[in-house]
Short mmCIF file of C-alpha atoms in Angstrom, two decimals:
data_model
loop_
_atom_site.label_atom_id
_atom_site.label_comp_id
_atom_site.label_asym_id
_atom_site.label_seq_id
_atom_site.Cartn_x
_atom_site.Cartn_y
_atom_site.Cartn_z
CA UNK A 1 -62.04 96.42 -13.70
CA UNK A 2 -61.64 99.33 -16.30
CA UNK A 3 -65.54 99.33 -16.52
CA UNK A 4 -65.31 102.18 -14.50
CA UNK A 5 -62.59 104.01 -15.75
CA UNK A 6 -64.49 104.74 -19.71
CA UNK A 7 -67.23 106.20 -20.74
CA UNK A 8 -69.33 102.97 -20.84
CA UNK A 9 -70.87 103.27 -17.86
CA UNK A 10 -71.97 106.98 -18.64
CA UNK A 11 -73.54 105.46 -21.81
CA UNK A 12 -75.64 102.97 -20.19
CA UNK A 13 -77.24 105.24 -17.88
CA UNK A 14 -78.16 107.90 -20.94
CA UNK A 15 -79.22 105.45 -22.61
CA UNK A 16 -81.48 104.15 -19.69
CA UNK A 17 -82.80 107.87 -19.36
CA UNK A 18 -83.91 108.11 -23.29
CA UNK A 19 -85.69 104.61 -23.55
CA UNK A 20 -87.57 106.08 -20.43
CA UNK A 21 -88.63 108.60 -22.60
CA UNK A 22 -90.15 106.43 -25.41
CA UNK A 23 -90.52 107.87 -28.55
CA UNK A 24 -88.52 111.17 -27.84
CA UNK A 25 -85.25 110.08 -27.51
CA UNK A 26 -83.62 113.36 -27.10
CA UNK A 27 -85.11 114.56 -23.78
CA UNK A 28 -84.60 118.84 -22.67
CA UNK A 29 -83.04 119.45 -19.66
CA UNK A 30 -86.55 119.71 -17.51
CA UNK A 31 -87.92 116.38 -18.74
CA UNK A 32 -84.09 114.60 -17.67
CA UNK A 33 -84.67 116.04 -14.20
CA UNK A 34 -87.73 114.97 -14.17
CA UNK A 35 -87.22 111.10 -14.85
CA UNK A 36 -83.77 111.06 -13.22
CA UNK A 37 -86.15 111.99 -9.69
CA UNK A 38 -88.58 109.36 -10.58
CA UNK A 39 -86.60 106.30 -11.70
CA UNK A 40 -84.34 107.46 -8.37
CA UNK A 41 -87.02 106.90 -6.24
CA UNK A 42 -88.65 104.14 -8.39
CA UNK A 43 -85.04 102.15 -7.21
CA UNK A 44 -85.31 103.15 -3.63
CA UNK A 45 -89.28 101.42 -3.21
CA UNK A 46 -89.37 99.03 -5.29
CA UNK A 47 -86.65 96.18 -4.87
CA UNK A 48 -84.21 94.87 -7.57
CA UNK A 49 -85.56 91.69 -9.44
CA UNK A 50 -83.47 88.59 -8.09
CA UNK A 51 -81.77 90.49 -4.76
CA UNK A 52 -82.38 88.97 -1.40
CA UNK A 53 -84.61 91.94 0.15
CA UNK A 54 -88.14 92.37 0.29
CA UNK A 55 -90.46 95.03 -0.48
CA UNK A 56 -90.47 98.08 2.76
CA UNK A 57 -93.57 99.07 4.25
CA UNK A 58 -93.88 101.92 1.31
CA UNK A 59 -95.04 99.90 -1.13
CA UNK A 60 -98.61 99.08 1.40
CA UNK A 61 -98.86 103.10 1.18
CA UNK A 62 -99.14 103.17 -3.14
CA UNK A 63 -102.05 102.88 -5.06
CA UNK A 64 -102.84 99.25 -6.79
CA UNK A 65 -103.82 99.65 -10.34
CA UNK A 66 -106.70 97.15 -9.48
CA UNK A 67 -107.68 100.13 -7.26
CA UNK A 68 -107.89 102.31 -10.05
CA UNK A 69 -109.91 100.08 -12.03
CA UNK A 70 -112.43 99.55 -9.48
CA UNK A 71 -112.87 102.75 -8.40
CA UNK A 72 -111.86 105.63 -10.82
CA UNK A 73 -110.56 109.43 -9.15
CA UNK A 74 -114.12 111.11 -10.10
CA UNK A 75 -116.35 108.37 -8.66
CA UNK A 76 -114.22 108.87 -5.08
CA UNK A 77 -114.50 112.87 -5.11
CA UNK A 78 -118.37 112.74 -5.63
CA UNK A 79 -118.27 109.82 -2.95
CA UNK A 80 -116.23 112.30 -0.84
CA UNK A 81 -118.20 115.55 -1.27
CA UNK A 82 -121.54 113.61 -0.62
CA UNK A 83 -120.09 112.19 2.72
CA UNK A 84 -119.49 115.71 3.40
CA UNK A 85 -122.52 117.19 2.44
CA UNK A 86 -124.11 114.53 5.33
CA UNK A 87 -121.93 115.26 7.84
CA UNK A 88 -122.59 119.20 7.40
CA UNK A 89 -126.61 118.53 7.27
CA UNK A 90 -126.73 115.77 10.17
CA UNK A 91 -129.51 116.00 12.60
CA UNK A 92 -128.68 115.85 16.82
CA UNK A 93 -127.68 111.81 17.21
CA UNK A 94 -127.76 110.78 20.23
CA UNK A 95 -126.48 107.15 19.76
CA UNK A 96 -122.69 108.19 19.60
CA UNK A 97 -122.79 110.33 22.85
CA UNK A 98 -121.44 107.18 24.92
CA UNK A 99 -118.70 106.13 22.62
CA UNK A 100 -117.48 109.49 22.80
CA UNK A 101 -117.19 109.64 26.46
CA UNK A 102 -115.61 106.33 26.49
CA UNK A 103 -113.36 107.48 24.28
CA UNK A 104 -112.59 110.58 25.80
CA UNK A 105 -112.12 108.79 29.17
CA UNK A 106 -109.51 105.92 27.53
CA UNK A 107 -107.52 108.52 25.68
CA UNK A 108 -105.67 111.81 26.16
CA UNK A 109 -105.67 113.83 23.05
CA UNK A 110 -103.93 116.89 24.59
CA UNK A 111 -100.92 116.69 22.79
CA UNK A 112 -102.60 116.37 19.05
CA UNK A 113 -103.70 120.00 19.29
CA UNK A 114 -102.48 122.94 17.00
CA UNK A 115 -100.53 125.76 18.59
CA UNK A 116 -102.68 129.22 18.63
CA UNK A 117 -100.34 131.34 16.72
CA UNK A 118 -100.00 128.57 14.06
CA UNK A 119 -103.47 128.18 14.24
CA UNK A 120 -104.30 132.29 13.91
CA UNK A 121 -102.13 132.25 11.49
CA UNK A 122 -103.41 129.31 8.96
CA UNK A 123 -106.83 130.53 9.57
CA UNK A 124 -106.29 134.22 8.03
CA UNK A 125 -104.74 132.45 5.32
CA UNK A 126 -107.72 129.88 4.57
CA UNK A 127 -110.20 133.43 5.40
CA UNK A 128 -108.28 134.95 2.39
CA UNK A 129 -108.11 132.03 0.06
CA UNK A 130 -112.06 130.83 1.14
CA UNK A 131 -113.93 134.99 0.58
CA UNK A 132 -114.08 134.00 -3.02
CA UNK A 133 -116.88 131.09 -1.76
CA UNK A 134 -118.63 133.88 0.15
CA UNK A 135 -119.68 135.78 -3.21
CA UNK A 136 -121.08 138.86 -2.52
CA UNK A 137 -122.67 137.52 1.37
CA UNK A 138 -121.29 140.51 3.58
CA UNK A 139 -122.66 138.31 6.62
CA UNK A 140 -120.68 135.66 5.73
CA UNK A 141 -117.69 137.92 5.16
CA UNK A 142 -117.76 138.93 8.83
CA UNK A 143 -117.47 135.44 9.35
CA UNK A 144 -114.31 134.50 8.05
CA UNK A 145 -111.87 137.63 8.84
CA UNK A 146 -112.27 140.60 11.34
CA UNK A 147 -110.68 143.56 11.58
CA UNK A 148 -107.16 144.32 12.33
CA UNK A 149 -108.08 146.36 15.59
CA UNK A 150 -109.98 143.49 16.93
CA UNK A 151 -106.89 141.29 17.02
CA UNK A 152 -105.80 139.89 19.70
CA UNK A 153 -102.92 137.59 21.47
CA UNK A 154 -103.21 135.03 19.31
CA UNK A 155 -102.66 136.90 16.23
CA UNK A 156 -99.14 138.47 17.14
CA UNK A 157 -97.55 135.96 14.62
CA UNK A 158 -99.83 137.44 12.08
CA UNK A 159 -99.31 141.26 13.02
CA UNK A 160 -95.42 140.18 13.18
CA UNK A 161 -95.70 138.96 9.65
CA UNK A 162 -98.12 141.50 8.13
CA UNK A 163 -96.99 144.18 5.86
CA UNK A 164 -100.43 145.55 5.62
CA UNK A 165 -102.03 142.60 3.49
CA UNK A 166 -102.69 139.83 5.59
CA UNK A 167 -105.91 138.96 7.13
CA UNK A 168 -107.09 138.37 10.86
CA UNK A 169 -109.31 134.96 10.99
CA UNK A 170 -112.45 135.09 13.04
CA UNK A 171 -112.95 133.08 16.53
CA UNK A 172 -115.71 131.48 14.48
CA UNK A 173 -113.30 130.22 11.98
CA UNK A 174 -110.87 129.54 14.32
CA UNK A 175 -112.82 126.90 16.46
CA UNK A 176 -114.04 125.20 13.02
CA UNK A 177 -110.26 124.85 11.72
CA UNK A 178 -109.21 123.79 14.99
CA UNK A 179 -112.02 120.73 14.76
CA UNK A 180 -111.01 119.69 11.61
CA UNK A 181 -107.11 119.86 12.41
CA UNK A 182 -107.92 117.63 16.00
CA UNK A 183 -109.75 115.04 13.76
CA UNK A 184 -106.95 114.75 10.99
CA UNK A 185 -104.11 114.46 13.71
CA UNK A 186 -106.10 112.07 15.66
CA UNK A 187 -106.73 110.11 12.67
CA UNK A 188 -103.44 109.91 11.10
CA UNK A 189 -102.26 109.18 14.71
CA UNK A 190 -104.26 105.96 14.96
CA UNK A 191 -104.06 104.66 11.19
CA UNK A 192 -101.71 103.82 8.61
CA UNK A 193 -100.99 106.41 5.72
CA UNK A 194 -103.65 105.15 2.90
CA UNK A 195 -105.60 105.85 0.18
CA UNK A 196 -108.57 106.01 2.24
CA UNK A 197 -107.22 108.41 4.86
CA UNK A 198 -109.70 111.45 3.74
CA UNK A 199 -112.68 109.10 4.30
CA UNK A 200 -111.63 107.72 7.93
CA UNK A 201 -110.85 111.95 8.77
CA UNK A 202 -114.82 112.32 7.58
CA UNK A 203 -115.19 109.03 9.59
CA UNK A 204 -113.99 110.37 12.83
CA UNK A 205 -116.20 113.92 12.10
CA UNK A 206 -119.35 112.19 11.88
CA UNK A 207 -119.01 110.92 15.29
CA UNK A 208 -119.75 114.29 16.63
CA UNK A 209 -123.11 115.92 16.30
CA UNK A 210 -122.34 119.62 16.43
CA UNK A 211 -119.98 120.76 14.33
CA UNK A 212 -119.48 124.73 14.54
CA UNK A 213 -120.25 126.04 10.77
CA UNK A 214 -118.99 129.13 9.61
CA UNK A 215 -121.03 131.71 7.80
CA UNK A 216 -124.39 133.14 7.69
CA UNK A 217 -128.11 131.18 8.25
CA UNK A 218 -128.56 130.77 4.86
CA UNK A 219 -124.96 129.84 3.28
CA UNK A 220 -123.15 127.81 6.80
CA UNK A 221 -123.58 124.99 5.23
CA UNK A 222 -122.41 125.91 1.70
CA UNK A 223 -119.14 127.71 2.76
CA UNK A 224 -118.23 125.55 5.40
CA UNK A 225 -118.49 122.50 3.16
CA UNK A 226 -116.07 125.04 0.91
CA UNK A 227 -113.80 125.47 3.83
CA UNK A 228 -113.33 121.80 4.57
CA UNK A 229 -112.50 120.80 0.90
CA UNK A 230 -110.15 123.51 0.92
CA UNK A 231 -108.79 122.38 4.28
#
């Protein structure tokens, strides 16, 4: 009854905090924070040992450490980047064209699309952050942002946030950001949150054949690939 009138109870949960920390029993202030978030959350997923409640639907979403073991985070980014190096240097397939008007005819996808302003104004941000994979290409340059008297409509959220640094995004860009973004909606729509979600998004864009690229002849492939890791 008077458990929770002393200081006991204050000294068990310290003392919980600095085993946490293993050898360095005397944690700073950042480190506390730190583990006092983690072993918060640790209590909300994972159930207490003996109670009479299972496991919530948020433990499917975690990583198994037999997934780790088979498959280690380096192997799946080179598995990653070389699905998306064949999806950027496909040939014309013809084979999906009927399973895409099938599935265009059994589904309405109108409302998974990304507003225009929010669009405009993502896409001079990802022009901005992606010139550095341009190098020194002026064509492909041209490709990502335009100038601010060619704005248009769409870019009032963008002139309305602008103090004179921002950049206008390109139609060009704009249709290839607005591909990806349908396909990662549409995807996280139809499937569970997973550890495999990136490969079902490059899944769903290798079941169309023309993609629109951004950039120049020689480097579209190269910077777009850039863009969509970015992305």
């Amino acid at each position: 009854m008077t458990a929770r009138l002393n200081q006991d109870a204050l000294e068990r949960f310290f003392g919980l905090m600095r085993q946490s920390c293993g050898a360095h029993t005397h944690p700073e202030p950042k480190v506390f924070a730190q583990l006092y978030r983690l072993l918060s959350i640790y209590s909300l997923v994972k159930p207490v040992r003996g109670s009479n409640i299972t496991g919530g639907e948020m433990l499917s979403t975690l990583l198994d450490l037999t997934d780790l073991k088979e498959q280690t985070g380096a192997e799946r980014k080179r598995e990653l980047e070389s699905r998306i190096d064949n999806l950027l240097t496909q040939g014309d397939d013809l084979d999906y064209i009927n399973d895409l008007i099938n599935e265009a005819n059994d589904h309405n996808y109108l409302d998974e699309s990304i507003d225009e302003f929010a669009l405009s104004y993502v896409g001079g941000f990802t022009a901005r952050s992606c010139s550095k994979f341009a190098g020194k290409c002026e064509a492909c340059m041209k490709c990502l942002a335009k100038p601010k008297e060619d704005a248009t409509d769409e870019d009032f959220l963008i002139t309305l946030k602008s103090l004179g640094g921002l950049t206008y995004p390109t139609n060009e860009l704009k249709d290839f950001l607005r591909h990806l973004d349908n396909q990662v909606l549409k995807t996280c729509k139809n499937n569970e949150l997973q550890e495999n979600i990136l490969f079902l998004v490059v899944d769903a864009l290798e079941r169309f054949d023309n993609i629109p690229l951004v950039g120049c002849p020689d480097h579209k492939v190269s910077l777009s690939k850039s863009i969509m890791k970015y992305f």
